[in-house]
Amino acid sequence: AQSVTQLGSHVSVSEGALVLLRCNYSSSVPPYLFWYVQYPNQGLQLLLKYTSAATLVKGINGFEAEFKKSETSFHLTKPSAHMSDAAEYFCAVSVMDSSYKLIFGSGTRLLVRP
Amino acid sequence: DVKVTQSSRYLVKRTGEKVFLECVQDMDHENMFWYRQDPGLGLRLIYFSYDVKMKEKGDIPEGYSVSREKKERFSLILESASTNQTSMYLCASSLLGGANPEAFFGQGTRLTVV
């Protein structure tokens, strides 16, 4: 069965600093991987996805993530944080052998200090 | 644009009531999902369905059932609502794999059981 672990329930960075949100997955077959963002009182919005094409994936709002099979990781990064990036971020995995059941991590709340 | 519509944004129900949460998607997606979202726990999968009349248990199915009589509609049923089912409920839909396997989410239903 697949699973997702997000390290750090809260991450705090200064405006302009590097953002790094960590995600590790467990899957016995090649996965699809996703990052979603949720702003306060809003639904989930897709940031980016990995579907076995390029291992470095670029998403919206300047975010990117790199699929590393050897480390079973899919960490999310952004070179320079903006105040508007403050939100909750969720990593998710789905695999073909379980009818594409979509499993989420517990989320990381990003705080951006002025 | 893909649209996933949940029938209610807010619901207040009494303990022991039978509760129906409805979700409709307009993009002919095979997969549909129900999650509950609680602070610090992320999104936990209750049930999902990859075809009409098909259903699979997620990680926390106890106290819930589902119905999928038509491809576009997926209902979550709380047979006898309890206070520990007070939560945000999110519906999502997706294709079965391919180049665009990402899930699209509704705005959520905040259910309070009193």
Coordinates of C-alpha atoms in Angstrom, one line a residue:
Chain A
A1 CA 0.0 0.0 0.0
Q2 CA 1.2 3.5 -0.7
S3 CA 1.8 6.2 1.9
V4 CA 3.1 9.7 2.2
T5 CA 5.2 11.3 5.0
Q6 CA 5.6 15.1 5.2
L7 CA 8.3 16.1 7.6
G8 CA 7.4 19.2 9.7
S9 CA 3.9 20.2 10.4
H10 CA 5.0 23.8 10.4
V11 CA 7.8 25.5 8.5
S12 CA 8.7 29.2 9.0
V13 CA 10.8 31.2 6.6
S14 CA 11.6 34.8 6.1
E15 CA 10.3 36.6 3.0
G16 CA 12.8 36.2 0.2
A17 CA 14.3 33.0 1.7
L18 CA 14.3 29.5 0.2
V19 CA 11.3 27.4 0.8
L20 CA 11.8 23.6 1.2
L21 CA 8.9 21.4 2.1
R22 CA 9.7 17.7 2.5
C23 CA 7.8 14.7 1.2
N24 CA 8.7 11.1 1.2
Y25 CA 6.5 8.4 -0.3
S26 CA 6.2 4.6 -0.1
S27 CA 5.1 2.6 -3.1
S28 CA 5.9 -0.7 -4.6
V29 CA 5.2 0.5 -8.1
P30 CA 6.0 3.7 -10.0
P31 CA 3.8 6.4 -8.5
Y32 CA 2.1 9.5 -9.6
L33 CA 3.0 12.3 -7.1
F34 CA 1.4 15.7 -6.5
W35 CA 1.7 18.8 -4.4
Y36 CA -1.5 20.7 -3.5
V37 CA -1.9 24.1 -1.8
Q38 CA -4.8 25.2 0.4
Y39 CA -5.2 28.8 1.3
P40 CA -7.4 29.7 4.3
N41 CA -11.1 28.9 3.8
Q42 CA -10.4 27.7 0.3
G43 CA -10.3 24.3 -1.5
L44 CA -7.2 22.4 -2.6
Q45 CA -5.4 23.7 -5.7
L46 CA -2.9 21.7 -7.7
L47 CA 0.6 23.1 -7.6
L48 CA 2.4 20.5 -9.7
K49 CA 2.5 16.8 -10.6
Y50 CA 4.9 14.1 -11.5
T51 CA 3.7 11.5 -14.0
S52 CA 7.0 9.7 -14.9
A53 CA 8.1 12.2 -17.5
A54 CA 10.8 14.7 -16.4
T55 CA 12.0 14.2 -12.8
L56 CA 12.2 18.0 -12.2
V57 CA 8.7 19.3 -12.3
K58 CA 7.8 23.0 -12.4
G59 CA 4.5 24.2 -11.1
I60 CA 2.6 27.4 -10.6
N61 CA 3.7 30.4 -8.5
G62 CA 7.4 29.6 -9.0
F63 CA 7.3 26.2 -7.2
E64 CA 9.1 23.1 -8.4
A65 CA 9.8 19.6 -7.1
E66 CA 12.2 16.9 -7.9
F67 CA 11.4 13.2 -8.0
K68 CA 14.2 11.1 -6.6
K69 CA 13.5 7.4 -6.8
S70 CA 16.5 6.4 -4.9
E71 CA 15.5 8.5 -1.9
T72 CA 11.7 8.0 -2.5
S73 CA 11.3 11.7 -2.1
F74 CA 9.4 14.5 -3.8
H75 CA 10.4 17.7 -2.0
L76 CA 8.9 21.0 -2.9
T77 CA 11.0 24.1 -3.3
K78 CA 10.8 27.8 -4.2
P79 CA 13.9 30.0 -4.4
S80 CA 12.3 33.1 -2.8
A81 CA 9.3 33.1 -0.5
H82 CA 6.6 35.7 -0.8
M83 CA 4.1 36.6 1.9
S84 CA 1.3 35.3 -0.4
D85 CA 2.9 31.8 -0.2
A86 CA 1.6 31.4 3.4
A87 CA -0.7 28.4 3.2
E88 CA -1.0 24.7 3.9
Y89 CA 0.8 22.3 1.5
F90 CA -0.1 18.7 0.9
C91 CA 1.9 16.0 -0.8
A92 CA -0.1 13.1 -2.3
V93 CA 0.6 9.8 -4.1
S94 CA -1.5 7.5 -6.3
V95 CA -0.6 4.2 -8.0
M96 CA -2.1 2.2 -10.8
D97 CA -2.2 -1.1 -8.9
S98 CA -4.7 0.3 -6.4
S99 CA -7.1 1.9 -8.9
Y100 CA -5.3 5.2 -8.5
K101 CA -6.3 5.5 -4.9
L102 CA -5.1 9.0 -3.9
I103 CA -3.4 9.2 -0.5
F104 CA -2.3 12.5 1.2
G105 CA 0.3 13.4 3.7
S106 CA -0.7 15.2 6.9
G107 CA 0.2 18.6 5.5
T108 CA 2.8 21.3 6.2
R109 CA 1.7 24.8 7.2
L110 CA 4.1 27.4 5.7
L111 CA 4.5 30.7 7.6
V112 CA 6.3 33.6 5.9
R113 CA 7.8 36.2 8.2
P114 CA 8.2 39.8 6.9
Chain B
D1 CA -12.9 24.1 -16.3
V2 CA -13.5 21.0 -14.2
K3 CA -16.1 21.5 -11.7
V4 CA -16.7 19.5 -8.6
T5 CA -19.8 20.6 -6.7
Q6 CA -20.7 19.7 -3.1
S7 CA -24.3 20.2 -2.2
S8 CA -23.7 22.2 1.0
R9 CA -21.0 24.4 2.4
Y10 CA -22.2 24.1 6.0
L11 CA -24.4 21.6 7.7
V12 CA -25.5 21.2 11.3
K13 CA -27.0 17.8 12.2
R14 CA -28.1 16.1 15.4
T15 CA -26.5 13.0 16.9
G16 CA -28.1 9.9 15.5
E17 CA -29.4 11.5 12.3
K18 CA -28.7 10.0 8.9
V19 CA -26.7 12.5 6.9
F20 CA -26.3 12.6 3.1
L21 CA -23.4 14.6 1.5
E22 CA -23.7 14.9 -2.2
C23 CA -21.0 15.5 -4.8
V24 CA -21.3 16.0 -8.6
Q25 CA -18.5 16.3 -11.2
D26 CA -18.9 17.5 -14.7
M27 CA -15.8 16.1 -16.4
D28 CA -16.7 12.5 -17.0
H29 CA -14.0 11.4 -14.5
E30 CA -13.9 7.7 -13.5
N31 CA -12.5 8.1 -10.0
M32 CA -14.3 9.9 -7.2
F33 CA -13.2 10.3 -3.6
W34 CA -14.4 11.4 -0.2
Y35 CA -12.0 12.7 2.4
R36 CA -12.3 14.2 5.8
Q37 CA -9.9 17.0 6.8
D38 CA -9.0 17.6 10.4
P39 CA -6.3 19.9 11.8
G40 CA -2.9 18.1 12.0
L41 CA -4.2 15.0 10.3
G42 CA -4.3 16.1 6.7
L43 CA -6.8 14.6 4.3
R44 CA -7.9 11.1 5.3
L45 CA -9.5 8.9 2.6
I46 CA -12.9 7.6 3.6
Y47 CA -14.1 5.8 0.4
F48 CA -13.4 6.0 -3.3
S49 CA -15.0 4.7 -6.4
Y50 CA -13.4 4.0 -9.8
D51 CA -16.6 3.1 -11.6
V52 CA -20.4 3.2 -11.3
K53 CA -21.6 1.0 -8.4
M54 CA -18.0 0.2 -7.5
K55 CA -16.6 1.3 -4.1
E56 CA -13.4 0.8 -2.2
K57 CA -12.7 1.5 1.5
G58 CA -10.2 4.1 2.3
D59 CA -8.3 4.4 5.6
I60 CA -11.3 5.4 7.8
P61 CA -14.5 3.9 6.4
E62 CA -16.1 3.1 9.8
G63 CA -19.4 4.9 10.3
Y64 CA -19.7 5.8 6.7
S65 CA -21.1 4.4 3.5
V66 CA -21.2 5.6 -0.1
S67 CA -23.3 5.3 -3.2
R68 CA -22.4 5.8 -6.8
E69 CA -25.4 5.1 -9.0
K70 CA -24.3 7.5 -11.8
K71 CA -20.8 8.3 -13.0
E72 CA -21.1 12.0 -12.2
R73 CA -22.5 11.6 -8.6
F74 CA -20.9 10.2 -5.5
S75 CA -22.7 10.4 -2.2
L76 CA -21.4 10.0 1.3
I77 CA -23.7 8.7 3.9
L78 CA -23.3 8.9 7.7
E79 CA -25.7 6.2 8.9
S80 CA -26.0 7.6 12.4
A81 CA -24.1 10.8 12.9
S82 CA -21.9 11.2 16.0
T83 CA -20.1 14.1 17.4
N84 CA -16.7 12.7 16.4
Q85 CA -17.8 13.0 12.8
T86 CA -17.8 16.8 13.0
S87 CA -15.3 17.7 10.4
M88 CA -14.6 19.2 6.9
Y89 CA -15.6 16.8 4.2
L90 CA -14.0 17.1 0.8
C91 CA -15.0 15.4 -2.5
A92 CA -12.7 15.0 -5.4
S93 CA -12.6 13.4 -8.9
S94 CA -9.9 12.3 -11.3
L95 CA -9.2 10.3 -14.4
L96 CA -7.8 6.9 -14.1
G97 CA -4.1 7.6 -14.7
G98 CA -2.8 8.9 -18.0
A99 CA -1.1 12.2 -18.5
N100 CA -3.6 14.2 -16.4
P101 CA -4.2 12.0 -13.3
E102 CA -4.6 14.9 -10.9
A103 CA -7.7 15.2 -8.7
F104 CA -10.0 18.2 -8.6
F105 CA -11.7 19.2 -5.4
G106 CA -14.9 20.6 -4.4
Q107 CA -15.1 23.5 -1.9
G108 CA -15.9 21.2 1.0
T109 CA -18.8 20.7 3.4
R110 CA -18.2 21.7 7.0
L111 CA -20.4 19.3 9.1
T112 CA -21.1 19.9 12.7
V113 CA -22.9 17.2 14.7
V114 CA -24.4 18.4 17.9

